[in-house]
Coordinates of C-alpha atoms in Angstrom, one line a residue:
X25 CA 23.5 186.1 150.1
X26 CA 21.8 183.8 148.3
X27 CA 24.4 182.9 145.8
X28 CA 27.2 182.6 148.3
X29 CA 24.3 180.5 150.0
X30 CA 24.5 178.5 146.2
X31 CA 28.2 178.9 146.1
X32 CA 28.7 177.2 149.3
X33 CA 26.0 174.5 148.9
X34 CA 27.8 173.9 145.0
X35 CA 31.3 173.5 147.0
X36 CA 29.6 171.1 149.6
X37 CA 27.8 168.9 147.3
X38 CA 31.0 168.8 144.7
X39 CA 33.4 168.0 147.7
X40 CA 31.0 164.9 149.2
X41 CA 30.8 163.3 145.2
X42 CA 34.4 163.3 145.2
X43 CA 35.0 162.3 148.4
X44 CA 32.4 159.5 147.7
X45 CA 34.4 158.7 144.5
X46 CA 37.5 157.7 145.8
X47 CA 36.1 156.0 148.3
X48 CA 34.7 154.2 146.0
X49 CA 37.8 153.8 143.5
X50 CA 39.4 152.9 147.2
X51 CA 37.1 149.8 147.9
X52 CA 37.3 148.8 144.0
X53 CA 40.9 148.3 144.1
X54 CA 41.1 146.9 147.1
X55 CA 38.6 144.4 146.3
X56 CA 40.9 143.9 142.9
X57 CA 43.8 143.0 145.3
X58 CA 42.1 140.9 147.1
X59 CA 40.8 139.0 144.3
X60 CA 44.4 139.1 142.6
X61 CA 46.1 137.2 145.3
X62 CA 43.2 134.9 146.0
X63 CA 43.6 133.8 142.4
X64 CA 47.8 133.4 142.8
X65 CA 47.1 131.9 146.3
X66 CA 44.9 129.2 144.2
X67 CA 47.8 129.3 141.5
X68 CA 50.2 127.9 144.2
X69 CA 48.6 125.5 145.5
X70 CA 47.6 123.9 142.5
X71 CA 51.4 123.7 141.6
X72 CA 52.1 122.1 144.8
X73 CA 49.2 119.8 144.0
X74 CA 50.6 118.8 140.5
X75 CA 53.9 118.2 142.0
X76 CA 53.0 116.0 144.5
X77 CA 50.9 114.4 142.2
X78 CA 53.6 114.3 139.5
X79 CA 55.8 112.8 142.4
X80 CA 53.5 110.2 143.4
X81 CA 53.3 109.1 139.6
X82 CA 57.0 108.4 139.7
X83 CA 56.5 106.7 142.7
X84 CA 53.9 104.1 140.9
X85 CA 56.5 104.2 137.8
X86 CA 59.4 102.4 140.7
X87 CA 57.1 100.2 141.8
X88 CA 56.3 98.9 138.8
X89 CA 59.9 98.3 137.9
X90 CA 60.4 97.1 141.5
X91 CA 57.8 94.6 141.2
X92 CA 59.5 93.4 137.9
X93 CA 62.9 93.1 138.9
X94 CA 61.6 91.5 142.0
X95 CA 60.0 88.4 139.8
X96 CA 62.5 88.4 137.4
X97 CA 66.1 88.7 139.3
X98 CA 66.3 85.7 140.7
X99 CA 70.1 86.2 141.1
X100 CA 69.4 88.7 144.0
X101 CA 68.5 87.3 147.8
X102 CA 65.5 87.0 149.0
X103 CA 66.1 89.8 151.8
X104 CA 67.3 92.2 149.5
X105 CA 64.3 91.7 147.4
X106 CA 62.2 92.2 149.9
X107 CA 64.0 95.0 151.5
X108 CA 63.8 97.0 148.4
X109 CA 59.9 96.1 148.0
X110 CA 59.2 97.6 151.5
X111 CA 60.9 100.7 151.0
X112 CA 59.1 101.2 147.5
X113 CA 55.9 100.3 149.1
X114 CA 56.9 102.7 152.5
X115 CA 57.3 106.1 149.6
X116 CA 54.1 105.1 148.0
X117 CA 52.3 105.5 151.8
X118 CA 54.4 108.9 152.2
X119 CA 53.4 110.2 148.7
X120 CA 49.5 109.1 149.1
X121 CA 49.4 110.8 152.6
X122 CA 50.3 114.0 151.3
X123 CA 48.0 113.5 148.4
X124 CA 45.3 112.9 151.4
X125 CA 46.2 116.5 152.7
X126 CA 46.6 118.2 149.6
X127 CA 44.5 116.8 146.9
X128 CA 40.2 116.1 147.0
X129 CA 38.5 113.0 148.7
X130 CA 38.4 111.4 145.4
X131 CA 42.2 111.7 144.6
X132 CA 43.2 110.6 147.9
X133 CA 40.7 107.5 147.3
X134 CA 41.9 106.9 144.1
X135 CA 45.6 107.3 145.1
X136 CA 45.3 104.2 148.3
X137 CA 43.3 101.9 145.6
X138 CA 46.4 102.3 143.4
X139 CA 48.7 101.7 146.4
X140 CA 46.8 98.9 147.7
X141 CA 47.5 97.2 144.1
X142 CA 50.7 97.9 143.9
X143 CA 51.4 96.3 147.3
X144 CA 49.5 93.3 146.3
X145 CA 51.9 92.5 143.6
X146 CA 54.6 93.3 145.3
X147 CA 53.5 91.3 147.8
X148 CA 52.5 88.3 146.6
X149 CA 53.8 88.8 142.6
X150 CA 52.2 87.8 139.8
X151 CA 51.3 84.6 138.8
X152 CA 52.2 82.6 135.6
X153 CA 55.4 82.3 133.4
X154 CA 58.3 84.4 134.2
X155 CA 58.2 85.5 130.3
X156 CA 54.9 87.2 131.0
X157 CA 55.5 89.1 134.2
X158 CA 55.6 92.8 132.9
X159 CA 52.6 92.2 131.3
X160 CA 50.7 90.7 134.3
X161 CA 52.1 93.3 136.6
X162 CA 50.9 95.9 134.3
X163 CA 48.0 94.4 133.8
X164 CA 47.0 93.9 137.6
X165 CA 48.0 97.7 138.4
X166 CA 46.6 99.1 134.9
X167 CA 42.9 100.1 136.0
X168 CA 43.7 101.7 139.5
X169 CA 46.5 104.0 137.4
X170 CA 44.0 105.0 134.8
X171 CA 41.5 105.5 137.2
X172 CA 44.0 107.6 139.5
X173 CA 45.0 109.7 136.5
X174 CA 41.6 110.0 135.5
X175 CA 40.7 111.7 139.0
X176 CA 43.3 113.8 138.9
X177 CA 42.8 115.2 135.7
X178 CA 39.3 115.6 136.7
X179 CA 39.8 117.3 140.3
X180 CA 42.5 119.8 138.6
X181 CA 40.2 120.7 135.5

């Protein structure tokens, strides 16, 4: 009696540590899982970050070049000139607003500061000769840019 007593006790006991085993093995690859798409969840959304950011650079780019051409093309009307300014200012908005849902505090900060210079000198335009004007646009926009890209570079380690 006793050792089908032992038997029994041997089958019991070996049945529970398997049991407990793969429920174990269960939770550890489920928690793997877990873990894997959090990390391609993260992966995808920093993509969608970098593109909107890499979007919103472009952006900056054309208003540069608007704010240029807009100082140094005379030959075009005043409207036109105008027209085209407000439209490349109206994207910039567009692009930082997405940044503000997307992207950290400090990148959506960073991003209006850039904005807000860029409209300045679209705005008003630069002041001095008209030989000097990409270097006075640059110039005026040059620190909220670097400082942009800084924060950008920094939020997306």
């Amino acid at each position: 009696m006793w050792a089908a007593l032992t038997s029994l006790l041997g089958v019991v006991l070996g049945g529970a540590l398997s049991f407990a085993a793969q429920q174990s093995a269960r939770r550890s690859a489920e928690r793997a899982e877990a873990r894997r798409r959090s990390d391609e969840a993260a992966e995808t959304r920093r993509a969608d970050r970098i593109s909107h950011l890499v979007a919103f650079v472009v952006a900056v780019q054309e208003a540069e070049r608007v704010a240029v051409d807009c100082c140094l093309d005379r030959s075009a009307d005043e409207e036109s000139r105008r027209r085209r300014a407000e439209e490349t200012i109206d994207r910039l908005w567009v692009l930082q607003k997405t940044i503000h849902m997307l992207c950290a505090p400090q990148v959506n900060d960073a991003a209006r500061v850039l904005v807000f210079a860029l409209q300045e000198i679209l705005r008003d335009g630069p002041s001095g000769s008209p030989e000097s004007v990409v270097e006075q646009v640059a110039a005026h926009i040059r620190p909220s840019r670097n400082a942009f890209l800084d924060t950008a570079r920094d939020c997306l380690g």
